[in-house]
Amino acid sequence: MLAKATATGMVVLAREALLLWPRESDRDSHADLWPVFTVVLDDDDLARTTCGGMFTSWVERDHRAVVLLDGVCRWSVLAEDEPLLGLLIEATAPVPAALSVVLPARSLRSELRRLACGPTVGITTARVARSLSPGVDTRRALRSMVLARSAPAPRLAALAEELAS
């Protein structure tokens, strides 16, 4: 567990990160959102953040609508030795929200180029992620997270090149 106060709120350590693609039969569903890079956060850590209750209520609701934040996510490289990534999520709607996430890049090495291009990011809690079974339909999966667009990250692209050589 890592939840640390910063000037913009709390920094939360991601439990895991997944790159999601729809099944072939669901490829047309929300086509502009794919792939979705999903970050799974600890429920207790998220509850300690300023806007954590809001994120939790969005992902634990009854899955009637996809929540796409009006804002942007920014990727950063926090450390290069053992690559550590930062993700800052800032939104103005549906309500103002800000969240900083830290995640190790070790398991994401093969996806760093894709992350650098600015994919859709999904945020969900460990409890919700555990409730999703393999083969879950696309709509249910998208409704089980809060979505945001991420900006291209040139420093992340450079890190991907460095690690590839």
XYZ file of C-alpha atoms in Angstrom:
165
model
C 0.000 0.000 0.000
C 1.233 3.460 -0.909
C -0.920 6.503 -0.509
C 1.058 9.715 -0.169
C -0.199 13.271 0.021
C 0.930 15.756 -2.640
C -0.026 19.294 -3.566
C -2.647 17.956 -6.012
C -4.128 15.331 -3.711
C -2.936 11.778 -3.173
C -0.573 9.497 -5.011
C -1.829 5.933 -5.239
C 0.246 2.894 -6.202
C -1.455 0.785 -8.875
C -1.987 -2.864 -7.963
C -1.833 -3.957 -11.590
C -2.266 -2.663 -15.116
C -3.834 -4.388 -18.092
C -4.175 -3.597 -21.769
C -7.685 -4.540 -22.871
C -8.885 -5.313 -26.384
C -12.422 -6.386 -27.316
C -13.247 -9.822 -28.660
C -13.498 -9.998 -32.457
C -17.306 -10.022 -32.201
C -17.245 -6.751 -30.205
C -14.687 -4.833 -32.330
C -17.234 -2.223 -33.453
C -18.415 -1.462 -29.927
C -16.947 1.884 -28.848
C -14.262 1.449 -31.534
C -12.592 4.794 -30.815
C -11.801 3.774 -27.219
C -9.594 0.743 -27.972
C -7.190 -0.293 -26.666
C -8.033 0.576 -23.066
C -5.097 0.623 -20.685
C -6.721 -0.280 -17.358
C -5.142 0.625 -14.039
C -6.385 -1.303 -10.992
C -6.204 0.595 -7.701
C -6.476 -0.684 -4.151
C -9.926 0.090 -2.746
C -8.554 1.317 0.596
C -5.885 3.502 -1.010
C -8.445 5.043 -3.340
C -10.785 5.708 -0.414
C -8.048 7.814 1.210
C -7.798 10.178 -1.761
C -9.696 13.441 -2.037
C -11.820 12.260 -4.964
C -11.568 8.522 -4.246
C -15.162 8.197 -3.105
C -16.281 9.680 -6.384
C -14.158 7.252 -8.454
C -15.345 4.343 -6.333
C -19.013 5.300 -6.687
C -18.601 5.608 -10.478
C -17.047 2.154 -10.914
C -19.255 0.381 -8.369
C -22.551 1.739 -9.656
C -25.032 -0.460 -11.460
C -23.157 -0.376 -14.787
C -25.766 1.559 -16.778
C -23.445 4.010 -18.531
C -19.855 4.459 -19.615
C -18.170 7.322 -17.706
C -15.702 9.214 -19.912
C -14.032 12.036 -18.017
C -13.786 15.422 -19.656
C -10.105 15.957 -19.080
C -6.812 14.329 -19.840
C -4.321 11.877 -18.401
C -0.643 12.658 -18.569
C 2.033 9.953 -18.437
C 5.437 10.715 -16.960
C 8.630 8.795 -16.312
C 9.416 9.128 -12.598
C 12.528 6.937 -12.524
C 14.503 5.289 -15.304
C 16.736 2.787 -13.448
C 13.870 0.513 -12.524
C 11.327 2.335 -14.674
C 8.578 3.891 -12.623
C 5.702 5.624 -14.365
C 3.399 8.349 -13.167
C -0.136 8.941 -14.381
C -1.875 12.207 -13.557
C -5.609 12.262 -14.211
C -7.272 15.666 -14.205
C -10.899 16.131 -15.185
C -13.430 18.938 -15.175
C -16.561 16.842 -15.755
C -18.761 15.072 -14.874
C -17.307 16.675 -11.746
C -13.819 18.081 -11.096
C -11.390 15.312 -10.174
C -7.642 14.788 -9.881
C -5.726 11.615 -9.117
C -2.024 10.725 -9.285
C -1.047 7.091 -9.813
C 2.397 5.476 -9.677
C 3.077 2.165 -11.368
C 6.186 0.089 -12.076
C 6.918 -0.213 -15.793
C 8.517 -3.667 -15.495
C 5.442 -5.627 -16.575
C 4.569 -2.998 -19.208
C 7.855 -2.930 -21.105
C 6.345 -4.402 -24.251
C 3.508 -1.835 -24.198
C 5.450 1.383 -23.526
C 5.282 2.500 -27.172
C 1.525 2.006 -27.184
C 1.196 3.942 -23.902
C 3.305 6.757 -25.338
C 0.769 7.206 -28.173
C -1.961 8.237 -25.728
C -4.448 5.367 -25.332
C -7.720 5.503 -23.457
C -7.077 4.897 -19.761
C -9.508 3.089 -17.495
C -9.401 3.329 -13.710
C -11.077 0.688 -11.598
C -10.819 -0.802 -8.128
C -9.494 -4.221 -7.160
C -12.934 -5.242 -5.883
C -14.589 -4.398 -9.205
C -11.771 -5.994 -11.241
C -12.193 -9.249 -9.278
C -15.910 -9.280 -10.119
C -15.224 -9.281 -13.868
C -14.940 -12.817 -15.157
C -13.035 -13.901 -18.263
C -15.187 -13.396 -21.329
C -17.122 -10.466 -19.854
C -18.894 -8.480 -22.560
C -17.375 -5.226 -23.782
C -20.114 -2.933 -22.485
C -19.939 -4.356 -18.963
C -16.141 -4.076 -18.932
C -16.230 -0.423 -20.059
C -18.932 0.398 -17.522
C -16.801 -1.086 -14.735
C -14.189 1.641 -14.946
C -13.857 5.390 -15.288
C -12.372 6.260 -18.684
C -10.178 9.176 -19.728
C -8.115 10.044 -22.790
C -4.383 10.225 -22.304
C -2.085 12.653 -24.066
C 0.878 11.463 -26.133
C 4.005 11.121 -23.972
C 7.277 11.724 -25.849
C 9.422 10.880 -22.777
C 7.677 7.520 -22.494
C 8.375 6.882 -26.205
C 12.054 7.694 -25.591
C 12.138 5.286 -22.633
C 10.615 2.562 -24.815
C 13.405 3.110 -27.371
C 16.093 3.026 -24.668
C 14.764 -0.218 -23.195
C 14.468 -1.822 -26.635
C 18.134 -1.229 -27.457
